Tab-separated table of C-alpha atoms in Angstrom:
chain	number	residue	atom	x	y	z
A	1	MET	CA	17.611	-18.131	83.413
A	2	SER	CA	18.256	-16.167	80.266
A	3	ASP	CA	21.649	-14.552	79.759
A	4	ARG	CA	20.036	-11.536	78.149
A	5	THR	CA	21.008	-8.159	79.481
A	6	SER	CA	20.471	-4.648	78.241
A	7	ALA	CA	21.935	-1.294	79.135
A	8	SER	CA	18.705	-0.298	80.872
A	9	THR	CA	17.590	-3.487	82.646
A	10	GLY	CA	20.584	-5.655	83.582
A	11	LEU	CA	19.911	-9.352	84.207
A	12	LYS	CA	16.345	-10.582	84.352
A	13	LEU	CA	16.294	-11.653	88.006
A	14	PRO	CA	13.628	-14.001	89.353
A	15	GLU	CA	11.030	-12.133	91.426
A	16	ARG	CA	11.794	-14.077	94.615
A	17	LEU	CA	15.521	-13.279	94.332
A	18	ARG	CA	14.753	-9.592	93.703
A	19	ARG	CA	12.639	-9.364	96.866
A	20	THR	CA	15.110	-11.335	99.003
A	21	LEU	CA	18.087	-9.225	97.885
A	22	ALA	CA	16.163	-5.963	98.270
A	23	ALA	CA	15.159	-6.812	101.842
A	24	ALA	CA	18.687	-7.898	102.821
A	25	ALA	CA	20.329	-4.932	101.067
A	26	ALA	CA	18.443	-2.597	103.400
A	27	GLU	CA	20.805	-3.887	106.131
A	28	ALA	CA	24.069	-4.376	104.213
A	29	PRO	CA	25.320	-4.748	100.627
A	30	GLN	CA	24.478	-8.147	99.135
A	31	ALA	CA	25.855	-10.213	96.272
A	32	ARG	CA	24.977	-13.391	94.396
A	33	LEU	CA	27.016	-15.351	91.864
A	34	MET	CA	24.708	-16.628	89.162
A	35	GLY	CA	25.247	-18.927	86.225
A	36	THR	CA	23.145	-17.947	83.205
A	37	ARG	CA	22.785	-19.057	79.610
A	38	ALA	CA	20.674	-18.100	76.625
A	39	ARG	CA	17.472	-20.109	76.305
A	40	GLY	CA	18.063	-23.256	74.265
A	41	SER	CA	21.835	-22.708	74.181
A	42	MET	CA	24.175	-25.680	74.423
A	43	ARG	CA	26.948	-23.443	75.730
A	44	PRO	CA	27.908	-23.783	79.393
A	45	PRO	CA	26.476	-21.229	81.835
A	46	ARG	CA	28.253	-17.905	82.232
A	47	ALA	CA	28.941	-16.509	85.718
A	48	HIS	CA	27.613	-13.066	86.680
A	49	VAL	CA	27.833	-11.208	89.985
A	50	VAL	CA	24.689	-9.385	91.099
A	51	VAL	CA	25.312	-6.613	93.641
A	52	ALA	CA	22.466	-5.028	95.611
A	53	ALA	CA	22.852	-2.150	98.069
A	54	GLY	CA	21.392	1.172	99.067
A	55	GLU	CA	21.266	3.776	96.331
A	56	GLY	CA	24.128	5.854	97.780
A	57	GLN	CA	26.382	2.813	98.085
A	58	ILE	CA	25.652	1.739	94.512
A	59	GLU	CA	26.379	5.244	93.229
A	60	SER	CA	29.727	5.202	95.050
A	61	ALA	CA	30.802	2.318	92.770
A	62	ARG	CA	29.845	4.108	89.548
A	63	GLY	CA	32.611	5.402	87.318
A	64	PRO	CA	36.297	4.535	87.647
A	65	ALA	CA	36.801	2.106	90.503
A	66	ARG	CA	38.982	-0.859	91.340
A	67	ILE	CA	37.309	-4.206	92.089
A	68	VAL	CA	39.436	-6.456	94.290
A	69	ARG	CA	38.132	-9.989	94.719
A	70	ARG	CA	39.071	-13.140	96.562
A	71	LEU	CA	37.816	-16.707	96.097
A	72	GLU	CA	37.872	-18.692	99.353
A	73	LEU	CA	37.312	-22.365	100.165
A	74	TYR	CA	36.248	-23.455	103.648
A	75	ARG	CA	36.307	-27.161	104.493
A	76	THR	CA	33.933	-28.153	107.290
A	77	SER	CA	32.720	-31.461	108.678
A	78	PHE	CA	29.375	-30.779	106.933
A	79	GLY	CA	30.902	-30.127	103.499
A	80	PRO	CA	32.607	-27.297	101.614
A	81	VAL	CA	31.673	-23.624	101.426
A	82	VAL	CA	33.072	-21.497	98.612
A	83	ARG	CA	32.921	-17.732	99.057
A	84	LEU	CA	33.530	-14.974	96.529
A	85	ALA	CA	34.299	-11.765	98.434
A	86	PHE	CA	34.995	-8.414	96.805
A	87	SER	CA	35.567	-4.775	97.608
A	88	ILE	CA	35.116	-1.891	95.202
A	89	TYR	CA	37.482	0.989	95.851
A	90	HIS	CA	36.181	4.221	94.351
A	91	ASP	CA	38.537	6.488	96.265
A	92	ALA	CA	40.299	6.516	99.618
A	93	THR	CA	37.045	6.891	101.585
A	94	GLU	CA	34.448	5.040	99.485
A	95	VAL	CA	34.529	1.239	99.664
A	96	LEU	CA	31.631	-1.054	98.771
A	97	SER	CA	32.194	-4.623	100.011
A	98	ALA	CA	30.039	-7.724	99.723
A	99	ALA	CA	30.356	-11.471	99.344
A	100	THR	CA	28.400	-14.436	98.096
A	101	VAL	CA	28.619	-18.069	99.118
A	102	ILE	CA	28.438	-20.917	96.641
A	103	ASP	CA	26.931	-24.327	97.392
A	104	VAL	CA	28.684	-26.797	95.056
A	105	LEU	CA	26.186	-29.485	96.091
A	106	ARG	CA	23.584	-27.601	94.030
A	107	VAL	CA	23.842	-27.730	90.257
A	108	SER	CA	23.435	-23.943	90.018
A	109	GLY	CA	26.337	-23.312	92.421
A	110	ASP	CA	28.615	-25.781	90.668
A	111	ALA	CA	27.718	-24.265	87.271
A	112	ALA	CA	28.372	-20.683	88.407
A	113	LEU	CA	31.763	-21.636	89.848
A	114	SER	CA	32.558	-23.610	86.683
A	115	GLY	CA	31.817	-20.449	84.683
A	116	LEU	CA	34.464	-18.587	86.690
A	117	GLY	CA	36.953	-21.210	85.524
A	118	ARG	CA	36.146	-20.736	81.829
A	119	GLN	CA	35.182	-17.194	80.946
A	120	ARG	CA	37.610	-14.366	80.229
A	121	GLU	CA	35.410	-11.651	81.736
A	122	LEU	CA	33.265	-11.387	84.844
A	123	PRO	CA	30.224	-9.086	84.653
A	124	PHE	CA	29.087	-7.251	87.797
A	125	HIS	CA	25.487	-5.950	87.699
A	126	PHE	CA	24.575	-3.259	90.225
A	127	TYR	CA	21.065	-2.793	91.619
A	128	ALA	CA	19.825	-0.149	94.049
A	129	ALA	CA	17.419	-1.391	96.730
A	130	ARG	CA	14.377	0.862	96.819
A	131	GLU	CA	10.953	0.339	98.424
A	132	GLY	CA	11.321	-3.447	98.748
A	133	ASP	CA	12.499	-4.014	95.180
A	134	LEU	CA	15.650	-3.652	93.088
A	135	GLU	CA	16.238	-1.061	90.413
A	136	TYR	CA	18.982	-1.761	87.881
A	137	ALA	CA	21.710	0.924	87.985
A	138	PHE	CA	24.646	-0.169	85.778
A	139	SER	CA	27.078	-2.973	84.964
A	140	LYS	CA	30.852	-3.299	84.943
A	141	VAL	CA	32.866	-6.056	83.306
A	142	ILE	CA	36.244	-6.957	84.781
A	143	PRO	CA	38.924	-9.229	83.325
A	144	ASN	CA	39.020	-12.842	84.458
A	145	ASP	CA	42.621	-13.612	83.517
A	146	ASP	CA	44.391	-16.978	83.232
A	147	GLU	CA	45.469	-16.917	86.886
A	148	ARG	CA	41.904	-16.253	88.117
A	149	ARG	CA	40.453	-18.961	85.871
A	150	ALA	CA	43.041	-21.472	87.095
A	151	GLU	CA	42.260	-20.517	90.696
A	152	ALA	CA	38.522	-21.065	90.139
A	153	LYS	CA	39.138	-24.479	88.563
A	154	GLU	CA	41.402	-25.466	91.468
A	155	VAL	CA	38.896	-24.300	94.096
A	156	LEU	CA	36.049	-26.121	92.311
A	157	GLY	CA	38.118	-29.311	92.144
A	158	MET	CA	39.026	-29.122	95.843
A	159	ALA	CA	35.404	-28.342	96.805
A	160	ARG	CA	34.101	-31.312	94.789
A	161	GLU	CA	36.765	-33.546	96.335
A	162	HIS	CA	35.855	-32.423	99.854
A	163	LEU	CA	32.156	-32.888	99.106
A	164	SER	CA	32.708	-36.450	97.872
A	165	ALA	CA	34.699	-37.211	101.059
A	166	THR	CA	31.852	-35.908	103.250
A	167	PRO	CA	29.370	-38.689	104.089
A	168	GLU	CA	26.061	-38.003	102.354
A	169	GLU	CA	24.053	-38.215	105.579
A	170	ARG	CA	26.306	-35.564	107.148
A	171	ARG	CA	26.138	-33.018	104.309
A	172	SER	CA	24.416	-29.770	105.238
A	173	PHE	CA	25.228	-26.511	103.523
A	174	ARG	CA	23.402	-24.558	106.229
A	175	ARG	CA	25.565	-26.079	108.962
A	176	ALA	CA	28.729	-25.798	106.879
A	177	LEU	CA	27.986	-22.112	106.311
A	178	ALA	CA	27.393	-21.525	110.037
A	179	LEU	CA	30.873	-22.919	110.785
A	180	ALA	CA	32.657	-21.216	107.882
A	181	SER	CA	31.085	-17.791	108.477
A	182	ARG	CA	33.089	-17.411	111.684
A	183	ASN	CA	36.115	-16.775	109.465
A	184	PHE	CA	34.519	-14.382	106.948
A	185	GLU	CA	36.111	-10.933	106.684
A	186	LEU	CA	35.499	-7.782	104.677
A	187	PRO	CA	36.737	-5.599	103.095
A	188	VAL	CA	39.089	-7.426	100.763
A	189	PRO	CA	42.329	-5.437	101.049
A	190	GLU	CA	43.932	-3.966	97.965
A	191	PRO	CA	47.089	-5.782	96.870
A	192	GLY	CA	50.119	-4.428	98.675
A	193	VAL	CA	47.977	-2.891	101.437
A	194	GLU	CA	48.001	-4.513	104.853
A	195	GLY	CA	44.425	-5.383	105.863
């Protein structure tokens, strides 16, 4: 996938992903962590977060807002599940929360998580779900400081280690996700606020 973005179009999302996110966003906000690079580039992929939700929810995240995120690792008997959860606090009443799971068994999942361990910024691209498709709204770029990069590298290392310790015939991301999802929570509380 190309890393090209513009102020009016955002990331060039594959058609199947657009339709899947648009359909799911009709029920609840959705997110995907994607690793992208420029065509023909030798540079490693760069991680981007794609956020899809109803138009009103997307608009609530526009302008000054605080993005609080948490990277989680779940170890199951079927392999690891890594989850990036986030909440966007616009004001005391407006909170947009979503999460994406990362399958480190897949090259794309491993690459996206690796990007979180390298890059100094993390772009969020917001899309409004409308009539079965996504319409690009805006993007925000948040810092990915030394502590966050170290955390991503540590989580990736632990996930790879757990995956290698899981017998190949037992590995199933679908089953691992079913077990891990019992512990998923949103919203991600703001630091210093009891959740």
